[in-house]
Amino acid sequence: MPSEEDATTDRETEDVDAAASSELAGAPPQSRTGFIDRGAAADLRTIRQVLGGDGNAYRDLIDRHQRRVSGMMWRFSRDREVHEELVQEVFVQAYESLRNYRAHAPFEHWLARIATRVGYRHWKREKRVPETVPIEEWRDWPDDSEEAPAPEEAGARLHALLSQLPPRDRLVLTLRYVEERSVEHTAELTGWSETMVKVQAWRARRKLKALFERAERGPDHE
């Protein structure tokens, strides 16, 4: 019998999917900027070319946004093979849905919502398999900034820590504190209300704090 937590997670997955679907159907999303910049205008021209039958034009969209999407998906998996598959899946889904794009917000915002959905589904499929860096190693983190780990190592440790949380907690912490997105933008990407984002972030922070405290106590105090 599914637990209450599983049922909640399933509902939240549906929320993420519904958020993307509503935008695909043309429901006006909230734009963070309120205007279309030159990059967005270029995207619209390219999209018209693709929809007009120029299949090669989609390569321009990929080239324009691949770095941003790749960075987003690196948050969801640091396995290079899996990461490449996730990036590809984002652009495949975007291509298949391109005819439904209504330009109520810049293409990059629409693409980010698809990327969030793809990443969230990946985490759900993974069933919270911890990464290779154990949380106990955080106790050995040097306090001296001169001895602090390199950014790549620090990122790997943070990713490993977050991997021990449920997908919905990982998602809100990643968007709010790793990518430093606002409550409003996090709500746009997930389809949650702003109140839900705040509540979920508060709960996730409590769980993260508990992980740190457990690591501080060590395995002998479990």
Coordinates of C-alpha atoms in Angstrom, one line a residue:
M1 CA 0.0 0.0 0.0
P2 CA 1.5 3.4 -1.0
S3 CA 2.7 5.6 1.9
E4 CA 1.5 9.1 2.4
E5 CA 4.9 10.4 1.4
D6 CA 4.7 8.4 -1.9
A7 CA 1.3 9.8 -2.6
T8 CA 2.5 13.3 -2.0
T9 CA 5.4 12.8 -4.2
D10 CA 3.2 11.5 -7.0
R11 CA 0.9 14.5 -6.7
E12 CA 3.9 16.8 -6.9
T13 CA 5.2 15.1 -10.0
E14 CA 1.7 15.7 -11.5
D15 CA 2.1 19.4 -10.5
V16 CA 5.4 19.7 -12.4
D17 CA 3.9 18.0 -15.5
A18 CA 0.7 20.1 -15.3
A19 CA 2.8 23.3 -15.1
A20 CA 4.6 22.4 -18.3
S21 CA 1.4 21.2 -20.0
S22 CA -0.5 24.4 -19.2
E23 CA 2.2 26.4 -20.8
L24 CA 2.3 24.1 -23.8
A25 CA -1.4 24.6 -24.1
G26 CA -1.0 28.4 -24.2
A27 CA -1.9 29.4 -20.7
P28 CA 0.0 32.6 -20.1
P29 CA 2.8 32.0 -17.5
Q30 CA 4.2 34.8 -15.3
S31 CA 7.2 36.3 -17.0
R32 CA 10.1 37.5 -14.7
T33 CA 11.1 40.3 -17.2
G34 CA 7.8 41.4 -18.8
F35 CA 9.6 42.0 -22.1
I36 CA 11.3 40.0 -24.9
D37 CA 15.0 40.7 -25.3
R38 CA 17.1 40.2 -28.4
G39 CA 17.9 36.6 -27.6
A40 CA 14.2 35.8 -27.2
A41 CA 13.4 37.5 -30.5
A42 CA 16.1 35.5 -32.2
D43 CA 14.6 32.3 -30.7
L44 CA 11.2 33.3 -32.0
R45 CA 12.6 33.7 -35.5
T46 CA 14.4 30.4 -35.3
I47 CA 11.2 28.6 -34.0
R48 CA 9.3 30.0 -37.0
Q49 CA 11.9 28.6 -39.3
V50 CA 11.7 25.2 -37.7
L51 CA 7.9 25.2 -37.8
G52 CA 8.1 26.3 -41.4
G53 CA 9.9 23.1 -42.3
D54 CA 13.6 24.0 -41.8
G55 CA 14.7 21.1 -39.7
N56 CA 18.3 22.3 -39.6
A57 CA 17.3 25.5 -37.8
Y58 CA 16.6 23.6 -34.6
R59 CA 20.3 23.0 -34.4
D60 CA 20.6 26.8 -33.8
L61 CA 18.3 26.6 -30.8
I62 CA 20.3 23.7 -29.4
D63 CA 23.6 25.6 -29.8
R64 CA 22.1 28.7 -28.2
H65 CA 20.7 27.0 -25.2
Q66 CA 22.8 23.8 -24.7
R67 CA 25.2 25.3 -22.2
R68 CA 22.3 26.5 -20.0
V69 CA 20.5 23.2 -20.2
S70 CA 23.6 21.3 -19.6
G71 CA 24.3 23.3 -16.5
M72 CA 20.8 22.6 -15.2
M73 CA 20.9 18.9 -15.9
W74 CA 24.3 18.6 -14.2
R75 CA 22.4 19.4 -11.0
F76 CA 20.3 16.3 -11.6
S77 CA 23.0 13.9 -12.4
R78 CA 26.8 14.0 -12.3
D79 CA 27.2 10.7 -14.2
R80 CA 28.4 12.0 -17.5
E81 CA 26.5 9.4 -19.6
V82 CA 23.3 9.9 -17.7
H83 CA 23.8 13.7 -17.9
E84 CA 24.1 13.6 -21.7
E85 CA 21.0 11.5 -21.9
L86 CA 19.0 14.0 -19.8
V87 CA 20.2 16.9 -21.9
Q88 CA 19.2 15.1 -25.1
E89 CA 15.8 14.2 -23.6
V90 CA 15.1 17.9 -22.8
F91 CA 15.8 19.0 -26.4
V92 CA 13.8 16.0 -27.8
Q93 CA 10.8 16.9 -25.7
A94 CA 11.1 20.6 -26.6
Y95 CA 11.3 19.7 -30.3
E96 CA 8.2 17.5 -30.1
S97 CA 6.3 20.2 -28.3
L98 CA 7.6 23.2 -30.2
R99 CA 4.4 23.7 -32.2
N100 CA 2.5 24.3 -29.0
Y101 CA 4.9 27.0 -27.7
R102 CA 2.9 30.3 -27.4
A103 CA 5.7 32.7 -26.6
H104 CA 4.0 34.1 -23.4
A105 CA 7.4 33.9 -21.9
P106 CA 10.9 33.7 -23.4
F107 CA 11.8 30.3 -24.9
E108 CA 14.5 29.8 -22.3
H109 CA 12.0 29.9 -19.5
W110 CA 9.7 27.4 -21.3
L111 CA 12.8 25.2 -21.9
A112 CA 13.8 25.4 -18.2
R113 CA 10.4 24.1 -17.2
I114 CA 10.8 21.1 -19.5
A115 CA 14.3 20.6 -18.1
T116 CA 12.9 20.7 -14.5
R117 CA 10.3 18.1 -15.4
V118 CA 12.9 15.8 -17.0
G119 CA 15.3 16.1 -14.1
Y120 CA 12.5 15.5 -11.5
R121 CA 11.3 12.4 -13.3
H122 CA 14.9 11.1 -13.4
W123 CA 15.2 11.5 -9.6
K124 CA 12.0 9.7 -9.1
R125 CA 13.2 6.8 -11.3
E126 CA 16.4 6.7 -9.3
K127 CA 14.5 5.9 -6.0
R128 CA 17.0 8.0 -4.0
V129 CA 20.2 6.0 -4.6
P130 CA 22.9 7.9 -2.6
E131 CA 25.9 9.2 -4.4
T132 CA 29.4 7.9 -3.9
V133 CA 30.5 10.6 -1.3
P134 CA 29.2 9.6 2.1
I135 CA 27.8 12.3 4.4
E136 CA 30.3 11.4 7.1
E137 CA 33.0 12.9 5.0
W138 CA 31.5 16.3 5.7
R139 CA 32.9 16.1 9.3
D140 CA 36.4 16.3 7.8
W141 CA 35.6 19.4 5.8
P142 CA 38.4 21.9 6.6
D143 CA 37.4 25.2 8.3
D144 CA 40.5 27.1 6.9
S145 CA 39.4 28.7 3.6
E146 CA 42.9 28.1 2.3
E147 CA 42.4 24.4 2.6
A148 CA 38.8 24.4 1.3
P149 CA 38.0 21.8 -1.4
A150 CA 38.0 22.9 -5.0
P151 CA 34.7 24.0 -6.4
E152 CA 34.2 20.7 -8.3
E153 CA 34.8 18.7 -5.1
A154 CA 32.5 20.9 -3.1
G155 CA 29.9 20.6 -5.8
A156 CA 30.2 16.8 -5.7
R157 CA 29.9 16.7 -1.9
L158 CA 26.8 18.9 -2.0
H159 CA 25.3 16.8 -4.8
A160 CA 26.0 13.7 -2.7
L161 CA 24.3 15.2 0.4
L162 CA 21.2 16.2 -1.5
S163 CA 21.0 12.8 -3.1
Q164 CA 20.0 11.4 0.3
L165 CA 16.8 13.5 0.4
P166 CA 13.5 12.7 -1.3
P167 CA 13.1 14.1 -4.9
R168 CA 10.8 16.9 -4.0
D169 CA 13.2 18.2 -1.3
R170 CA 16.2 17.9 -3.6
L171 CA 14.2 19.9 -6.2
V172 CA 13.3 22.8 -4.1
L173 CA 16.7 23.1 -2.4
T174 CA 18.5 22.8 -5.8
L175 CA 16.3 25.5 -7.4
R176 CA 16.2 27.9 -4.4
Y177 CA 19.7 27.6 -3.0
V178 CA 22.0 25.9 -5.5
E179 CA 20.7 27.8 -8.6
E180 CA 19.6 30.7 -6.4
R181 CA 16.2 31.1 -8.0
S182 CA 13.5 33.3 -6.4
V183 CA 10.4 31.8 -4.8
E184 CA 8.4 33.2 -7.7
H185 CA 10.6 31.6 -10.4
T186 CA 10.8 28.3 -8.5
A187 CA 7.0 28.3 -8.4
E188 CA 7.0 28.8 -12.2
L189 CA 9.3 25.9 -12.8
T190 CA 7.6 23.5 -10.5
G191 CA 4.0 24.4 -10.9
W192 CA 3.7 24.8 -7.1
S193 CA 2.2 27.9 -5.4
E194 CA 4.6 30.3 -3.9
T195 CA 3.3 29.3 -0.5
M196 CA 4.0 25.7 -1.3
V197 CA 7.5 26.5 -2.4
K198 CA 8.2 28.3 1.0
V199 CA 6.7 25.4 3.0
Q200 CA 8.6 22.8 1.0
A201 CA 11.9 24.7 1.3
W202 CA 11.4 25.0 5.1
R203 CA 10.7 21.3 5.5
A204 CA 13.6 20.4 3.2
R205 CA 16.0 22.6 5.2
R206 CA 14.9 20.8 8.4
K207 CA 15.7 17.4 6.8
L208 CA 19.1 18.7 5.6
K209 CA 19.9 20.0 9.0
A210 CA 19.0 16.6 10.5
L211 CA 21.5 14.9 8.0
F212 CA 24.2 17.3 9.2
E213 CA 23.5 16.6 12.8
R214 CA 23.5 12.9 12.2
A215 CA 26.9 13.2 10.5
E216 CA 28.3 15.2 13.4
R217 CA 27.2 12.5 15.9
G218 CA 28.8 9.8 13.8
P219 CA 27.7 6.2 13.2
D220 CA 28.2 5.2 16.8
H221 CA 25.3 7.4 17.9
E222 CA 22.8 6.2 15.3

